[in-house]
Amino acid sequence: MMSTNIKHVSSLPDDIIAKAEQFVIIYKKRMIWYVIPAFSYFLMPETLDMLAVMLLGGFYTYVFCFSSISTLLWRFDRVLWCQLFMSLALGLGAIVFLRLFDLTHWLIHSVGFVPDGEVKHIYAIIAFTPLVAAYVDSFKKVELAFYKSKGYNYIGLLGNLNGM
């Protein structure tokens, strides 16, 4: 469908490269900001559960369906979209589950393990490990998806985006 309009190139115009680098910088910041509300929800008092779940659900509906990063990746790199946003969904599901489930009680009475303090935070961090792995590996793929959104299939070397 879109492959007929895409030009295969080995060099790109400077303004497209500058916009792509700027988009990657914005992507790096926003993906971190997309995870912060989940941990904020995790640290909230127990009495705000239903309101917090509704607010979190509204925010993440925007993130998954309407954010510029999500829509661009959905159109031009669905594999990367699935890696990033499905791992974000996995982490969010784990956060909500850990808030509603008494993990310490279960560990003590069902497993026989007496944890030294609260363990929910450890499991919450572990739940976001796939997102961290996908995020660290995604910078060049996001840049290539941006080029595709501008009508270019870039076949060349990309700069070092990890140091930006």
C-alpha positions as a LaTeX table, in Angstrom:
\begin{tabular}{lrrr}
\hline
Residue & $x$ (\AA) & $y$ (\AA) & $z$ (\AA) \\
\hline
Met1 & 0.00 & 0.00 & 0.00 \\
Met2 & 2.59 & 2.61 & 1.04 \\
Ser3 & 5.61 & 0.96 & $-0.58$ \\
Thr4 & 4.78 & 2.51 & $-3.97$ \\
Asn5 & 5.37 & 6.03 & $-2.60$ \\
Ile6 & 8.58 & 5.25 & $-0.74$ \\
Lys7 & 11.89 & 6.08 & $-2.38$ \\
His8 & 14.87 & 3.82 & $-1.71$ \\
Val9 & 17.82 & 6.14 & $-1.00$ \\
Ser10 & 21.32 & 5.94 & 0.42 \\
Ser11 & 21.52 & 9.64 & 1.33 \\
Leu12 & 18.90 & 11.95 & 2.78 \\
Pro13 & 18.30 & 15.71 & 2.74 \\
Asp14 & 19.82 & 17.52 & 5.73 \\
Asp15 & 16.50 & 18.90 & 6.94 \\
Ile16 & 14.98 & 15.40 & 7.07 \\
Ile17 & 18.00 & 14.12 & 9.02 \\
Ala18 & 17.72 & 17.01 & 11.50 \\
Lys19 & 13.99 & 16.39 & 11.97 \\
Ala20 & 14.60 & 12.66 & 12.47 \\
Glu21 & 17.28 & 13.29 & 15.09 \\
Gln22 & 14.95 & 15.71 & 16.87 \\
Phe23 & 12.16 & 13.13 & 16.75 \\
Val24 & 14.43 & 10.50 & 18.32 \\
Ile25 & 15.33 & 12.91 & 21.13 \\
Ile26 & 11.63 & 13.57 & 21.77 \\
Tyr27 & 10.97 & 9.81 & 21.61 \\
Lys28 & 13.62 & 9.11 & 24.25 \\
Lys29 & 12.11 & 11.63 & 26.66 \\
Arg30 & 8.47 & 10.68 & 26.08 \\
Met31 & 8.97 & 6.95 & 26.52 \\
Ile32 & 10.43 & 7.63 & 29.95 \\
Trp33 & 7.53 & 9.97 & 30.75 \\
Tyr34 & 5.10 & 7.22 & 29.67 \\
Val35 & 6.41 & 4.91 & 32.42 \\
Ile36 & 6.43 & 7.47 & 35.25 \\
Pro37 & 2.61 & 7.50 & 35.80 \\
Ala38 & 2.63 & 3.73 & 36.30 \\
Phe39 & 5.15 & 3.99 & 39.12 \\
Ser40 & 3.32 & 7.03 & 40.52 \\
Tyr41 & 0.15 & 4.95 & 40.63 \\
Phe42 & 2.07 & 2.18 & 42.35 \\
Leu43 & 3.16 & 4.54 & 45.13 \\
Met44 & $-0.26$ & 6.17 & 45.69 \\
Pro45 & $-2.33$ & 5.48 & 48.82 \\
Glu46 & $-4.67$ & 2.49 & 48.68 \\
Thr47 & $-7.84$ & 4.62 & 48.91 \\
Leu48 & $-7.43$ & 6.12 & 45.42 \\
Asp49 & $-7.50$ & 2.84 & 43.52 \\
Met50 & $-10.58$ & 3.16 & 41.27 \\
Leu51 & $-10.07$ & 6.83 & 40.43 \\
Ala52 & $-6.39$ & 6.23 & 39.78 \\
Val53 & $-7.13$ & 3.24 & 37.54 \\
Met54 & $-9.59$ & 5.33 & 35.51 \\
Leu55 & $-7.14$ & 8.22 & 35.17 \\
Leu56 & $-4.32$ & 5.86 & 34.30 \\
Gly57 & $-6.55$ & 4.09 & 31.78 \\
Gly58 & $-7.41$ & 7.39 & 30.09 \\
Phe59 & $-3.78$ & 8.46 & 29.92 \\
Tyr60 & $-2.59$ & 5.13 & 28.52 \\
Thr61 & $-5.44$ & 5.07 & 25.99 \\
Tyr62 & $-3.98$ & 8.30 & 24.65 \\
Val63 & $-0.44$ & 6.86 & 24.75 \\
Phe64 & $-1.38$ & 3.66 & 22.91 \\
Cys65 & $-3.84$ & 5.07 & 20.37 \\
Phe66 & $-3.21$ & 8.75 & 19.74 \\
Ser67 & 0.35 & 9.73 & 20.66 \\
Ser68 & 2.59 & 10.71 & 17.74 \\
Ile69 & 5.13 & 8.02 & 18.60 \\
Ser70 & 2.52 & 5.27 & 18.73 \\
Thr71 & 0.79 & 6.26 & 15.50 \\
Leu72 & 4.07 & 6.63 & 13.60 \\
Leu73 & 5.37 & 3.27 & 14.77 \\
Trp74 & 2.04 & 1.57 & 14.14 \\
Arg75 & 2.06 & 2.73 & 10.53 \\
Phe76 & 5.73 & 2.23 & 9.70 \\
Asp77 & 7.19 & $-0.38$ & 12.11 \\
Arg78 & 4.57 & $-2.59$ & 13.73 \\
Val79 & 7.11 & $-5.02$ & 15.09 \\
Leu80 & 8.77 & $-2.24$ & 17.09 \\
Trp81 & 5.35 & $-0.94$ & 18.14 \\
Cys82 & 4.50 & $-4.39$ & 19.49 \\
Gln83 & 7.84 & $-4.69$ & 21.28 \\
Leu84 & 7.50 & $-1.30$ & 22.97 \\
Phe85 & 3.83 & $-0.96$ & 23.66 \\
Met86 & 3.03 & $-4.58$ & 24.46 \\
Ser87 & 5.89 & $-4.63$ & 26.98 \\
Leu88 & 4.52 & $-1.36$ & 28.38 \\
Ala89 & 1.10 & $-3.04$ & 28.65 \\
Leu90 & 2.71 & $-6.02$ & 30.40 \\
Gly91 & 4.36 & $-3.70$ & 32.93 \\
Leu92 & 1.12 & $-1.79$ & 33.48 \\
Gly93 & $-0.80$ & $-5.00$ & 33.99 \\
Ala94 & 1.76 & $-6.14$ & 36.54 \\
Ile95 & 1.56 & $-2.80$ & 38.36 \\
Val96 & $-2.24$ & $-2.97$ & 38.62 \\
Phe97 & $-2.09$ & $-6.63$ & 39.66 \\
Leu98 & 0.51 & $-5.93$ & 42.33 \\
Arg99 & $-1.59$ & $-3.08$ & 43.72 \\
Leu100 & $-4.67$ & $-5.27$ & 44.01 \\
Phe101 & $-2.98$ & $-8.50$ & 45.16 \\
Asp102 & $-1.31$ & $-8.96$ & 48.56 \\
Leu103 & 1.97 & $-10.45$ & 47.34 \\
Thr104 & 3.65 & $-10.54$ & 50.75 \\
His105 & 0.75 & $-12.51$ & 52.26 \\
Trp106 & 0.86 & $-14.97$ & 49.36 \\
Leu107 & 4.64 & $-15.43$ & 49.66 \\
Ile108 & 4.40 & $-16.12$ & 53.38 \\
His109 & 1.37 & $-18.44$ & 53.42 \\
Ser110 & 1.53 & $-20.24$ & 50.07 \\
Val111 & 5.20 & $-20.35$ & 49.23 \\
Gly112 & 6.64 & $-20.35$ & 52.73 \\
Phe113 & 9.03 & $-17.49$ & 52.00 \\
Val114 & 9.20 & $-14.66$ & 54.50 \\
Pro115 & 10.48 & $-11.61$ & 52.63 \\
Asp116 & 12.60 & $-9.03$ & 54.37 \\
Gly117 & 10.37 & $-6.00$ & 53.84 \\
Glu118 & 8.13 & $-5.11$ & 50.90 \\
Val119 & 8.73 & $-7.06$ & 47.69 \\
Lys120 & 6.17 & $-5.47$ & 45.35 \\
His121 & 8.64 & $-2.86$ & 44.15 \\
Ile122 & 11.10 & $-5.53$ & 43.03 \\
Tyr123 & 8.44 & $-7.33$ & 41.01 \\
Ala124 & 7.22 & $-4.05$ & 39.53 \\
Ile125 & 10.71 & $-3.25$ & 38.28 \\
Ile126 & 11.10 & $-6.77$ & 36.89 \\
Ala127 & 7.79 & $-6.37$ & 35.01 \\
Phe128 & 9.22 & $-3.41$ & 33.08 \\
Thr129 & 12.42 & $-5.21$ & 32.07 \\
Pro130 & 11.11 & $-6.13$ & 28.57 \\
Leu131 & 10.25 & $-2.46$ & 27.99 \\
Val132 & 13.75 & $-1.40$ & 28.97 \\
Ala133 & 15.25 & $-3.95$ & 26.59 \\
Ala134 & 13.01 & $-2.85$ & 23.72 \\
Tyr135 & 13.64 & 0.85 & 24.49 \\
Val136 & 17.44 & 0.56 & 24.50 \\
Asp137 & 17.39 & $-1.28$ & 21.17 \\
Ser138 & 14.89 & 1.02 & 19.44 \\
Phe139 & 16.59 & 4.34 & 18.67 \\
Lys140 & 17.80 & 3.51 & 15.15 \\
Lys141 & 14.55 & 1.73 & 14.34 \\
Val142 & 12.57 & 4.81 & 15.36 \\
Glu143 & 14.75 & 6.95 & 13.14 \\
Leu144 & 14.19 & 4.59 & 10.20 \\
Ala145 & 10.43 & 4.63 & 10.84 \\
Phe146 & 10.54 & 8.43 & 10.80 \\
Tyr147 & 12.30 & 8.35 & 7.43 \\
Lys148 & 9.62 & 6.00 & 6.11 \\
Ser149 & 6.95 & 8.40 & 7.33 \\
Lys150 & 8.57 & 11.08 & 5.16 \\
Gly151 & 8.64 & 8.78 & 2.12 \\
Tyr152 & 12.23 & 7.49 & 2.29 \\
Asn153 & 13.47 & 3.95 & 2.77 \\
Tyr154 & 16.98 & 4.74 & 3.92 \\
Ile155 & 19.62 & 2.14 & 3.05 \\
Gly156 & 22.74 & 3.45 & 4.72 \\
Leu157 & 24.59 & 3.87 & 7.98 \\
Leu158 & 22.99 & 5.70 & 10.86 \\
Gly159 & 24.90 & 7.84 & 13.34 \\
Asn160 & 25.39 & 7.03 & 17.00 \\
Leu161 & 22.00 & 7.79 & 18.51 \\
Asn162 & 22.82 & 6.37 & 21.92 \\
Gly163 & 24.96 & 9.37 & 22.78 \\
Met164 & 22.37 & 12.01 & 21.94 \\
\hline
\end{tabular}
